[in-house]
Coordinates of C-alpha atoms in Angstrom, one line a residue:
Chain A
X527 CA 229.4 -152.9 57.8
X528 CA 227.8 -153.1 61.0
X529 CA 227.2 -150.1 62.9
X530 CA 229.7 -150.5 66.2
X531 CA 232.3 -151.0 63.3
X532 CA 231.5 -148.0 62.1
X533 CA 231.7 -146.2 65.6
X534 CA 234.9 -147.8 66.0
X535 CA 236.3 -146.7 63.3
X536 CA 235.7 -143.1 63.3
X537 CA 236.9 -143.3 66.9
X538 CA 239.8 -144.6 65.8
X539 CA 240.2 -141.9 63.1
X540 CA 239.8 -139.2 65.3
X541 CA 242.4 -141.0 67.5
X542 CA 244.8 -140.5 64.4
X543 CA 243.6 -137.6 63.6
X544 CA 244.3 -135.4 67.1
X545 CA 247.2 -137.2 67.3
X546 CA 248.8 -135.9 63.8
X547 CA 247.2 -132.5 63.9
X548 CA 248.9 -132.6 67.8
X549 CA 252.5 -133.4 66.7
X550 CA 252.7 -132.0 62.7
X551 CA 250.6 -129.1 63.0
X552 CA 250.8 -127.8 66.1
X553 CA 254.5 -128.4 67.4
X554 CA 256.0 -129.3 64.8
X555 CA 254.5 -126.3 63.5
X556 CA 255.5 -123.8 66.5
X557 CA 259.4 -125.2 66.2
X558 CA 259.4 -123.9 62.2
X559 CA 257.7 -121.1 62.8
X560 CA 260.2 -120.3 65.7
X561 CA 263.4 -120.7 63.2
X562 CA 261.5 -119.3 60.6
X563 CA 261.4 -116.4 62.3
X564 CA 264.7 -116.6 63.6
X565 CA 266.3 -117.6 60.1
X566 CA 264.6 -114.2 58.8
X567 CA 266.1 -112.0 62.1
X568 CA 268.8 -113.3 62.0
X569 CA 269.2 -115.3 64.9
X570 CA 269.2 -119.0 65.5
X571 CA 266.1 -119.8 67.2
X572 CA 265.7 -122.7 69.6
X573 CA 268.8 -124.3 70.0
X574 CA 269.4 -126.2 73.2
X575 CA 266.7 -129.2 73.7
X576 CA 267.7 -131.7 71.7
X577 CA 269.2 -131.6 68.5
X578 CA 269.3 -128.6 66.9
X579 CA 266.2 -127.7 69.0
X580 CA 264.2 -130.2 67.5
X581 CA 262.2 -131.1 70.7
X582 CA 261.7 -127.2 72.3
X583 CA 258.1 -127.8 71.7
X584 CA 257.7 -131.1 73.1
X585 CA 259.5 -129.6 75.9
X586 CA 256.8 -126.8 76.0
X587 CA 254.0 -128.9 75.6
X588 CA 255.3 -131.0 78.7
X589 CA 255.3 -127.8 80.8
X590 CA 252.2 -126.4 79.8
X591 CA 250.9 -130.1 80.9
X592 CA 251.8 -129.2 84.1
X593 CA 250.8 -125.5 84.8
X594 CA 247.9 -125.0 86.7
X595 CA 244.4 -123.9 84.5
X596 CA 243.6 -120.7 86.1
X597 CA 240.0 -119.5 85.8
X598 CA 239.2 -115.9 86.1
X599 CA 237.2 -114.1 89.0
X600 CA 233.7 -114.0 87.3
X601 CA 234.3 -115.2 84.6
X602 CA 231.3 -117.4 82.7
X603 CA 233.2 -120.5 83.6
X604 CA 230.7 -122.8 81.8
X605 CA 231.3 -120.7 78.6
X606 CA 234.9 -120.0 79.2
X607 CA 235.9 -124.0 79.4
X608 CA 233.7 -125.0 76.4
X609 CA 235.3 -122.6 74.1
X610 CA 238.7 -124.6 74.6
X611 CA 237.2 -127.6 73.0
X612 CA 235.1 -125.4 70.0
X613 CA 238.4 -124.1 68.7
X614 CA 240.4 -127.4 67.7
X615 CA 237.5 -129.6 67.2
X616 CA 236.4 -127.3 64.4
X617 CA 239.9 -127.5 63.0
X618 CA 240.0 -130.9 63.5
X619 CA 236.9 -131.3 61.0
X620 CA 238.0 -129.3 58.5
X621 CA 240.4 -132.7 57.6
X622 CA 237.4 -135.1 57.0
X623 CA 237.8 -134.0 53.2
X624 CA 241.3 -133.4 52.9
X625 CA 242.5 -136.4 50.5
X626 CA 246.4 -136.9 51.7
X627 CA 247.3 -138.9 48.8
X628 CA 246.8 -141.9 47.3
X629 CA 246.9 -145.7 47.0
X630 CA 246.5 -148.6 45.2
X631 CA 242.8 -148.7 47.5
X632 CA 241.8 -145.5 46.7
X633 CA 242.5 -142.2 47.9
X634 CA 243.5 -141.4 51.5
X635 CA 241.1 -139.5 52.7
X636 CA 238.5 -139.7 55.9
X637 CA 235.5 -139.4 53.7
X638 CA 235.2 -138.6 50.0
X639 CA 232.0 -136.2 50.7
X640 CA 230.2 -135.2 47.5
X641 CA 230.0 -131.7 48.8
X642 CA 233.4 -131.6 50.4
X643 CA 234.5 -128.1 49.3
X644 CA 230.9 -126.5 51.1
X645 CA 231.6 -128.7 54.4
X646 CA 235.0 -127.4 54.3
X647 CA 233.5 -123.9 54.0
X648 CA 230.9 -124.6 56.7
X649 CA 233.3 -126.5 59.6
X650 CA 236.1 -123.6 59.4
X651 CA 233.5 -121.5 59.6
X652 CA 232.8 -122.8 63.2
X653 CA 235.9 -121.7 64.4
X654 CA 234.5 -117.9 65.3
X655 CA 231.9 -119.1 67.7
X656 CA 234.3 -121.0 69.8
X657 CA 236.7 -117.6 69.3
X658 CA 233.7 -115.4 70.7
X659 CA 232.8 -118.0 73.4
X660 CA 236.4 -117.4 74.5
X661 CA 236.3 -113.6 74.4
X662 CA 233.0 -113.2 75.8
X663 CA 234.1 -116.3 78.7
X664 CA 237.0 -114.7 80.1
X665 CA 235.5 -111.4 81.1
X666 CA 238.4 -109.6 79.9
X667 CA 237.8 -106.5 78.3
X668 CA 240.6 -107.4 75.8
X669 CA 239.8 -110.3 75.2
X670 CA 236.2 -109.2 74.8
X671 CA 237.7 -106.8 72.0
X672 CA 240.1 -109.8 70.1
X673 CA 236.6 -112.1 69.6
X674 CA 234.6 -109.2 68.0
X675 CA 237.5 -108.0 65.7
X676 CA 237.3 -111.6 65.3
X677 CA 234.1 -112.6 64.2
X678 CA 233.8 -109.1 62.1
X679 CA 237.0 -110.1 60.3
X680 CA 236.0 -114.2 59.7
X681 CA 232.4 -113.0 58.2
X682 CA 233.9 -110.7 55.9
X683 CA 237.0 -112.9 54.5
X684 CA 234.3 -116.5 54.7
X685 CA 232.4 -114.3 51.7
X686 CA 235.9 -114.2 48.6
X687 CA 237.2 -117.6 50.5
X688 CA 233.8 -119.3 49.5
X689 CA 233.5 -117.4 46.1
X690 CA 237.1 -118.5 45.3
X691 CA 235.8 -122.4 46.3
X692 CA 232.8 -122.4 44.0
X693 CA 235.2 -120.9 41.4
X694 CA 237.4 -123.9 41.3
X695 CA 234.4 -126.3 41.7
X696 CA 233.2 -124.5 38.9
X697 CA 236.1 -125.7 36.6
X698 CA 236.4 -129.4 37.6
X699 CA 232.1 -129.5 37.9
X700 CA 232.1 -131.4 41.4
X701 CA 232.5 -130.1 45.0
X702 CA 234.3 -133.2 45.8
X703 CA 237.9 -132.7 47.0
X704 CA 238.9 -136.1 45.0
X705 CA 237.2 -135.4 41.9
X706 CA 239.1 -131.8 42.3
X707 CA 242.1 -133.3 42.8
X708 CA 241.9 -135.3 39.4
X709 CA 240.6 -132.8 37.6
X710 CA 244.1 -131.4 37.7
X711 CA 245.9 -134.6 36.3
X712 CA 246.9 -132.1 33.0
X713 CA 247.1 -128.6 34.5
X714 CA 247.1 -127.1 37.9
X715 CA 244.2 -125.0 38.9
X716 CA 247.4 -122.5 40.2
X717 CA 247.9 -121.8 36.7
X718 CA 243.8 -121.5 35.2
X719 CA 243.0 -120.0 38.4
X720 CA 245.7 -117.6 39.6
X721 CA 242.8 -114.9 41.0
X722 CA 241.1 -117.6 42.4
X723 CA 244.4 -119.1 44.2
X724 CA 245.7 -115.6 45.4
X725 CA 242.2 -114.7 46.7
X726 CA 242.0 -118.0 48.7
X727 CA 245.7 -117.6 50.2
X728 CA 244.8 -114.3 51.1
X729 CA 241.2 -114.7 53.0
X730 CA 243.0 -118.2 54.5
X731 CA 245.4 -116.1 56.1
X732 CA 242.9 -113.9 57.4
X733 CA 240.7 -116.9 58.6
X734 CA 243.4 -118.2 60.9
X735 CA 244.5 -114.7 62.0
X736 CA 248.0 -114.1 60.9
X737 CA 250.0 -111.4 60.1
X738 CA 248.9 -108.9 58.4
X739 CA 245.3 -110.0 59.0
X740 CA 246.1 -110.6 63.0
X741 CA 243.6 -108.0 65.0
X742 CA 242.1 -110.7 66.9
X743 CA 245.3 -111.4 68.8
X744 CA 247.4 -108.3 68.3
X745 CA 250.1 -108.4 71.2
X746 CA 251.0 -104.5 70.7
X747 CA 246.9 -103.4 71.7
X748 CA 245.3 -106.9 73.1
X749 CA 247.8 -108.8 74.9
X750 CA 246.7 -112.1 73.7
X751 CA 243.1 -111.3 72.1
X752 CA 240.9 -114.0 73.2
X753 CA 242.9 -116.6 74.6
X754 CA 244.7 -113.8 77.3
X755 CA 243.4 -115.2 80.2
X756 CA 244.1 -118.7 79.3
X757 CA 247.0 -120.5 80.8
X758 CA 248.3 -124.0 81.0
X759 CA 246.9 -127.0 78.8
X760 CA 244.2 -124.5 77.7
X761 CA 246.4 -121.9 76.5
X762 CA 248.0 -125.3 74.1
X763 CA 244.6 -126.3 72.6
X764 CA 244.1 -122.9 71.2
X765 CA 247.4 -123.3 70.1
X766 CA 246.4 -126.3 68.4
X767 CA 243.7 -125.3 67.1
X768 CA 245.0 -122.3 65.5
X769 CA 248.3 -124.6 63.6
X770 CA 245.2 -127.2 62.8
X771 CA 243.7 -124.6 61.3
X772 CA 246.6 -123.1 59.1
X773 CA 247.6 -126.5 58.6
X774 CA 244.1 -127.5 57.5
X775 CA 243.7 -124.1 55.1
X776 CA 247.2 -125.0 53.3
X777 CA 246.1 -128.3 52.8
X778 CA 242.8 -127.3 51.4
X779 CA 245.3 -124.7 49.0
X780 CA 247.2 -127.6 48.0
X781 CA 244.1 -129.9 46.8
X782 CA 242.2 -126.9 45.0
X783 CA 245.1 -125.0 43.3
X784 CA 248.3 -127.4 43.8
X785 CA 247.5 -130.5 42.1
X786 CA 246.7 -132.2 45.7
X787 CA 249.0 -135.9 45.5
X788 CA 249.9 -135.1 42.0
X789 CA 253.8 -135.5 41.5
X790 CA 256.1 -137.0 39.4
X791 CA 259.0 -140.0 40.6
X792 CA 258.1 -139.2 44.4
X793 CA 255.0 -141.4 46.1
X794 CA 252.0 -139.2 46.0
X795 CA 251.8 -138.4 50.2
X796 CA 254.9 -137.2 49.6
X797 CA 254.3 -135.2 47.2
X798 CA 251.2 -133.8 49.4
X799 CA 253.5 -133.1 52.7
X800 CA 256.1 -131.2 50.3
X801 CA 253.3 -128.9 48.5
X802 CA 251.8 -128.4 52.0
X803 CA 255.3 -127.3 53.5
X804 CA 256.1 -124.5 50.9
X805 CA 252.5 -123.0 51.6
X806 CA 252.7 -122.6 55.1
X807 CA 256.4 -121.3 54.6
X808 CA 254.4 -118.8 52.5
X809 CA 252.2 -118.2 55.6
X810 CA 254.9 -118.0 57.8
X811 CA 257.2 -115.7 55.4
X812 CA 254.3 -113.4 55.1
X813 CA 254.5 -113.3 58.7
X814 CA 257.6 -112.0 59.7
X815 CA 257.4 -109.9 56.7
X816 CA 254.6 -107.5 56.3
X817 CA 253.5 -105.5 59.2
X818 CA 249.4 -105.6 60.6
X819 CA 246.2 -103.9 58.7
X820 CA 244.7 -101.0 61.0
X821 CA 240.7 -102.3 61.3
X822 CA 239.2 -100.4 58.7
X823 CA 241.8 -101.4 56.3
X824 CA 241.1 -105.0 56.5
X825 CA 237.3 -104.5 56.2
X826 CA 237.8 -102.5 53.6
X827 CA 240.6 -104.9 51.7
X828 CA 237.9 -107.3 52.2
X829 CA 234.5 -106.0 51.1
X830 CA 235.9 -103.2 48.4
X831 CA 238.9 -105.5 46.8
X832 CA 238.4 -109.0 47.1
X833 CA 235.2 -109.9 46.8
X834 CA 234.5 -107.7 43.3
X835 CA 237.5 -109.3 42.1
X836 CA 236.5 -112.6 43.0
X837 CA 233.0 -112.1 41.6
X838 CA 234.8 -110.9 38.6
X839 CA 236.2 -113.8 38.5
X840 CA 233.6 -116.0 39.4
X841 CA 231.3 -114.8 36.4
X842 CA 234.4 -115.0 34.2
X843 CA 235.0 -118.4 34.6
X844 CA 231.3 -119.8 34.6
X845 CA 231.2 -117.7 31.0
X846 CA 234.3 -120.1 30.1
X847 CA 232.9 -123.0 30.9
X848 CA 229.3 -122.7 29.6
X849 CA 231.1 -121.9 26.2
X850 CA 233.8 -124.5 26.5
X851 CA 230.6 -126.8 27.6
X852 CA 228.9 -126.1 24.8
Chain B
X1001 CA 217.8 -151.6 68.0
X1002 CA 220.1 -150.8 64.8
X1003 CA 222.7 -148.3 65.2
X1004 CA 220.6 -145.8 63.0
X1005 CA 218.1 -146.0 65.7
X1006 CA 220.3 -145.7 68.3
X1007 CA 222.0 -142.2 66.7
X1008 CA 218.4 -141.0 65.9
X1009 CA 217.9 -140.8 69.8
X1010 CA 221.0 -139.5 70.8
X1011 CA 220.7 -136.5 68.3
X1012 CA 217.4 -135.8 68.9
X1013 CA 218.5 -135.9 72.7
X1014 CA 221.2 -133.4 72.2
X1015 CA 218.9 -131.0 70.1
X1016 CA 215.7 -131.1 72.5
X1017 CA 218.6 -130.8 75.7
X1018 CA 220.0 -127.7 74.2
X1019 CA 216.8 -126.6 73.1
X1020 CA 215.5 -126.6 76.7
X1021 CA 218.8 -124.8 77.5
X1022 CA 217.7 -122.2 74.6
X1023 CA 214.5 -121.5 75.9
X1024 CA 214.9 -121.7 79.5
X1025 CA 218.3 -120.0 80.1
X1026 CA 218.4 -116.7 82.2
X1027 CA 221.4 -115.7 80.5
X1028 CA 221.0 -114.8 76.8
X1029 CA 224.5 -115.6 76.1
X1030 CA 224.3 -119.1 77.1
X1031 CA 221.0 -119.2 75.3
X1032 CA 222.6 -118.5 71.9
X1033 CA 225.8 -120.4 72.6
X1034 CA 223.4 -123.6 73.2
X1035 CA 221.8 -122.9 69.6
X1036 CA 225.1 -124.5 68.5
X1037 CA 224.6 -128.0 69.5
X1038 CA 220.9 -127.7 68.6
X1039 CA 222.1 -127.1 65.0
X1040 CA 224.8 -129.6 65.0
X1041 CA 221.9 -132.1 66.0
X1042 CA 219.6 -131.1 63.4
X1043 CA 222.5 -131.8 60.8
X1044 CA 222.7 -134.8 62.2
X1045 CA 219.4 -136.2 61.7
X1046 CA 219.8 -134.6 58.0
X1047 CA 222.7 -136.7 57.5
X1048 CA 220.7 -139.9 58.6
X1049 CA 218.6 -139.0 56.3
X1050 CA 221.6 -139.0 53.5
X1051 CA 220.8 -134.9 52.9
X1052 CA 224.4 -134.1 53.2
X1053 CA 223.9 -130.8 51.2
X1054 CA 221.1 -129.7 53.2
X1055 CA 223.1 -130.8 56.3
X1056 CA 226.3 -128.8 55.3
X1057 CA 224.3 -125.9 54.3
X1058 CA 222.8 -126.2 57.8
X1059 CA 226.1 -126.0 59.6
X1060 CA 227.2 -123.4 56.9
X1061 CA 224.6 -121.1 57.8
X1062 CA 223.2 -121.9 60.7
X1063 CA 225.8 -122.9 62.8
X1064 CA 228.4 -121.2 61.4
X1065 CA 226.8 -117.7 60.7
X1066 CA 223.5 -117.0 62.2
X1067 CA 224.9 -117.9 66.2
X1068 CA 228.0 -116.0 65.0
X1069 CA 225.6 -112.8 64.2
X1070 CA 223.7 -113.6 67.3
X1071 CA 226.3 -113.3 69.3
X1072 CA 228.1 -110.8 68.0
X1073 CA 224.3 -108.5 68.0
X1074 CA 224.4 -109.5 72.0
X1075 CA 228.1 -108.4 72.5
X1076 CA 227.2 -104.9 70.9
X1077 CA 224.3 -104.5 72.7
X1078 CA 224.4 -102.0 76.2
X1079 CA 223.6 -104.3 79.0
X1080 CA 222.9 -107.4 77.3
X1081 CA 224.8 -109.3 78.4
X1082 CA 225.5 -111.2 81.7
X1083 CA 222.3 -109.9 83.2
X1084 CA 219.6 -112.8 84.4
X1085 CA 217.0 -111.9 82.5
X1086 CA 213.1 -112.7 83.5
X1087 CA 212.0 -115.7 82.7
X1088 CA 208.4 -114.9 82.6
X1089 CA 205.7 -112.6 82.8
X1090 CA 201.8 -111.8 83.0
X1091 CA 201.1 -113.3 79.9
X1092 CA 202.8 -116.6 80.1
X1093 CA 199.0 -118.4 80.4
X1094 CA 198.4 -116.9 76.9
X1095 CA 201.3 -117.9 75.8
X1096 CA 200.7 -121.5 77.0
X1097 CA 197.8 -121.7 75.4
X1098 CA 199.0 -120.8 72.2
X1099 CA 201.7 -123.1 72.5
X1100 CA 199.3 -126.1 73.1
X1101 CA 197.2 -125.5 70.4
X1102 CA 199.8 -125.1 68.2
X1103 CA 201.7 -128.5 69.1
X1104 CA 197.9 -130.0 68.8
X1105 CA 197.5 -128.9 65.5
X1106 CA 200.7 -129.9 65.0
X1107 CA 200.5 -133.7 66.4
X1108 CA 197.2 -134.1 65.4
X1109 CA 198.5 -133.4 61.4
X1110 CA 201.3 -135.5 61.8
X1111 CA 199.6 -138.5 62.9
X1112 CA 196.8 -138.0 60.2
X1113 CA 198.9 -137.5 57.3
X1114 CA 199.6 -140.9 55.3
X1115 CA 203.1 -141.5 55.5
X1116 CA 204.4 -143.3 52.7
X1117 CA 205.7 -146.7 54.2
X1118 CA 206.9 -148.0 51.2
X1119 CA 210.4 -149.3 50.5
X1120 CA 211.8 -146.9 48.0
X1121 CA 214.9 -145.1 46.8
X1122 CA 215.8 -141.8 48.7
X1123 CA 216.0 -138.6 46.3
X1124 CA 218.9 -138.0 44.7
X1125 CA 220.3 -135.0 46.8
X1126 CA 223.6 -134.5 45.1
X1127 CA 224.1 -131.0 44.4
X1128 CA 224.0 -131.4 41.1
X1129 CA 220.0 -132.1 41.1
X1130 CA 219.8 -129.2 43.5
X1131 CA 221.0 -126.9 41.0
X1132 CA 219.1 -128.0 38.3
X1133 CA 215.9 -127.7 40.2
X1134 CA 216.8 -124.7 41.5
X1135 CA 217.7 -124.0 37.8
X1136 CA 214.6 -125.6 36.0
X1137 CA 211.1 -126.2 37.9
X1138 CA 211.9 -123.7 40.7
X1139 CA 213.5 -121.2 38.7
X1140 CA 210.8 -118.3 40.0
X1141 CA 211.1 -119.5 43.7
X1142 CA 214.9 -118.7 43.5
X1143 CA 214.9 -115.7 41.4
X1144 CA 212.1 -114.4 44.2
X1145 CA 214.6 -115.2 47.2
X1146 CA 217.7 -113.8 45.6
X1147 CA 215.5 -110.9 45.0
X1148 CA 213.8 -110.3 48.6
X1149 CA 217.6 -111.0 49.9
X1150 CA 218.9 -108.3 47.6
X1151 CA 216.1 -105.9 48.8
X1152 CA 216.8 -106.3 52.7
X1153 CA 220.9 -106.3 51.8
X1154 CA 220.1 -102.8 50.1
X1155 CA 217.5 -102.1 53.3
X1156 CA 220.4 -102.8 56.1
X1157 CA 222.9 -100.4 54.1
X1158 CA 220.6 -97.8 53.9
X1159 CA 219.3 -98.0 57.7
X1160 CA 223.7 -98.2 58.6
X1161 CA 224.4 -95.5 56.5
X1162 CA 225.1 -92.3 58.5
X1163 CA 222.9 -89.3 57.8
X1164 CA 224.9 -86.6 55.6

C-alpha cells in the first residue's frame, strides 16, 4: 500500500474513532450514567429533551459549544490549553488494540499489535501527564491538589493493573488482544482468572477516577479537581476523555476476561457492545453505591492488598503453565 | 521521497523542537512537559524501525512514568515551580567545550563506523525473542538489573522512612 493511503486511512480512522468515542462513550455515556443514578435514588433522571430524555446530552453538548472558554488570570495558558488535548487523545489510543468483533475479513480492530496488552498499559498510562498539566495549568490551588492525588493514585493502581495484564497474557502465551481473544474460544479467562479479573476491574476503576477511588475530582473537598477552572468546550473534552477512558478500560475487561466477540446465536459486535454495557453498569453501580476512600486508604488498598495478591497470583499461574507446558 | 522518509523528518523534527524547548526553557515545568513529545518522537522513529516492543516500552516508561515522576518531583518542590530560572552561568564556555568535543567524538565515530548496507531481514523483535534472550544469553545482564533495581527500591524506602 502506498504511503498517502496509509495516511489516509488512519486519518480516516481517527475520524471514526473521535466520532464514536464522542457519541457512545461520552454522551451516551453521561445520559446512562444520569438514569443510572436516578433509577438507584429513586428519581427519573432526565426527562424532558426528547424522548424519554434521550437527547439531554446532545442538548448539553450544544450548550457547552457555545459558552465562552474562560482562561484564568495567570494561569500557564500554554500548559493549561494543551492539557485539554493530552486527556482524550490518550483515551482515544487506548482503542488501537481493542478488537470490536469479527468478520468474515478478519477481526475488527485498528491494528492487531503483537504487543497490544503492553501498549494498552503504556497509552492509558498517558492520561496522568495531561491530568497534571491541567492541575498545574490552571493555577488553582485545588486543582493543583486533584492532579497530584492524581498522579500518586495512577502510579500506584498502573503497578496490579499491569500485573493482572501479564497474568492473562501469561495463559493464552501472546500479548496480542486477538490472539487473547481466541484463546478463550473454550473457557473465559473470567472463570481461570477470577483474581486476575477482580484486580483489573478494581485498579480500572481507580485509573479513570471513579467512586470509591475518586480523590482527584472529589466535589465535597476539590470542587472539580483538575478540570475546576475549565468551562465550555474544554470542560466537554475532559469529559470525553474521562467516558473514553472508562469506555476503553471496560472494553479492555471484556477482551481479557469476557471472551471479547465470543457469543452464541447473536453476531459477534453484538455480542461485544452487550459484554461492554454490563461492565460499565458495574462501574456505574459501584458508583452510586460505595462511598470515597480517605487518601491513605487507597494507597494503602493499593500497595499492601493488591499488588501481593496479584503477584500471588501472577507466580501462581506462571507455575501452572510451565507444568501444564511441560 | 518515500513516505518513510518523509515520517523520519517529521519525527526527528518534533523530537529535536521539543528538545530545544527542553533545554532552553526558563520554566522547568514547560521543560518537562516538552519531554513528552520528545519521547513520543523517539517511539516513533522505533516504530519505523519495526521495534514495536522497544517503542511501547518507551512510551510505557518514559512517557508514561518518568515525566509523570518529574513532574510530580517539581510540584512538591518549594519554589519550583513558575519561577524563570537562569539560563546560564560562568561556566557555560566550559560547558561548550565539553559539549563540542563530545558531539565530535560523537560524529566523528559515526561516520567511521562501517554501517552494514546490506539488504537484510530486520531482527525478530517480537516479544517472544526478547524474553528468551533475556532468558538465555543475557540471563546475568538481567538478573544484575533486577538486582541494582531491587537495591535502590530498598535504598528509597529506607531514606522515606521516618526516623523512630
Amino acid at each position: 500500500m502506498p504511503w498517502w493511503l496509509e495516511l489516509i486511512r488512519a486519518i480516516v480512522g481517527t475520524i471514526i474513532l473521535f466520532t464514536g468515542v464522542a457519541v457512545v462513550a461520552a454522551m451516551f455515556g453521561v445520559l446512562l450514567e444520569r438514569k443510572i443514578s436516578g433509577w438507584m435514588q429513586s428519581r427519573l433522571g432526565p426527562k424532558h429533551v426528547g424522548p424519554q430524555g434521550l437527547l439531554q446530552t446532545l442538548a448539553d453538548t450544544l450548550k457547552l459549544l457555545q459558552k465562552e472558554n474562560i482562561v484564568p488570570h495567570r494561569a500557564d495558558r500554554a500548559i493549561f490549553a494543551t492539557a485539554v488535548i493530552v486527556v482524550p487523545l490518550a483515551a482515544l489510543l487506548d482503542y488501537v488494540v481493542i478488537p470490536f468483533g469479527t468478520t468474515r475479513w478478519g477481526p475488527l480492530i485498528f491494528r492487531d499489535l503483537n504487543v497490544g496488552v503492553v501498549y494498552f498499559a503504556a497509552t492509558s498510562s498517558l492520561v496522568v501527564v495531561g491530568i497534571l498539566m491541567a492541575g498545574w495549568g490552571s493555577n488553582n490551588k485545588y486543582a493543583l491538589l486533584g492532579g497530584l492525588r492524581s498522579a500518586a493514585q495512577m502510579v500506584s493502581y498502573e503497578i496490579p493493573m499491569g500485573l493482572s495484564l501479564i497474568t492473562v497474557a501469561l495463559m493464552a502465551g501472546s500479548l496480542s488482544t486477538v490472539t487473547i481473544v481466541n484463546a478463550q474460544a473454550g473457557l473465559w479467562y473470567i472463570v481461570a482468572q477470577p483474581v486476575a479479573f477482580l484486580v483489573f476491574l478494581t485498579a480500572a476503576t481507580a485509573e479513570v477516577n471513579r467512586v470509591p477511588f475518586d480523590l482527584v475530582e472529589a466535589e465535597s473537598e476539590l470542587v472539580a479537581g483538575y478540570f475546576s477552572e475549565y468551562s465550555g468546550m474544554r470542560f466537554a473534552l475532559f469529559q470525553l476523555g474521562e467516558y473514553g477512558e472508562m469506555f476503553a478500560m471496560a472494553g479492555m475487561a471484556v477482551t481479557l476476561f469476557l471472551g471479547g466477540w465470543r457469543g452464541p446465536v447473536l453476531p459477534p459486535v453484538l455480542w461485544f457492545v452487550i459484554k461492554l454495557y454490563a461492565l460499565i453498569f458495574v462501574f456505574m453501580w459501584v458508583r452510586w453505591t460505595y462511598p470515597r476512600f480517605r487518601i491513605d486508604q487507597l494507597l494503602n488498598f493499593s500497595w499492601k492488598v493488591l499488588i501481593p495478591v496479584s503477584l500471588l497470583n501472577l507466580v501462581a499461574t506462571a507455575f501452572v503453565v510451565m507444568v501444564m507446558h511441560r | 521521497m518515500s513516505g518513510e522518509a518523509i515520517a523520519f523528518y517529521v519525527l526527528a523534527a518534533v523530537t529535536l523542537g521539543s528538545g530545544v524547548v527542553v533545554v532552553t526553557s526558563p520554566n522547568v515545568v514547560h521543560s518537562a512537559v516538552a519531554l513528552v513529545p520528545t519521547f513520543l518522537g523517539v517511539t516513533g522513529i522505533y516504530v519505523l524501525l519495526s521495534a514495536e516492543f522497544v517503542a511501547v516500552i518507551q512510551v510505557l516508561i518514559y512517557a508514561g512514568a518518568i515525566t509523570v515522576l518529574i513532574l510530580f518531583v517539581i510540584m512538591l518542590t518549594e519554589g519550583g515551580t513558575g519561577i524563570r530560572a537562569r539560563q546560564r552561568n560562568e561556566q557555560g564556555a566550559i560547558g561548550a567545550a565539553v559539549a563540542a568535543a563530545m558531539a565530535g567524538l560523537l560524529i566523528a565515530v559515526a561516520v567511521r563506523t562501517p554501517w552494514a548496507r546490506l539488504p537484510g531481514t530486520l531482527p525478530t523483535y517480537t516479544p517472544g525473542a526478547i524474553g528468551q534472550s533475556f532468558l538465555g544469553p543475557n540471563l546475568l545482564v538481567f538478573e544484575g538489573t533486577s538486582v541494582v533495581l531491587l537495591v535502590s527500591l530498598v535504598g528509597a524506602i529506607v531514606i522515606a522512612r521516618k526516623e523512630e
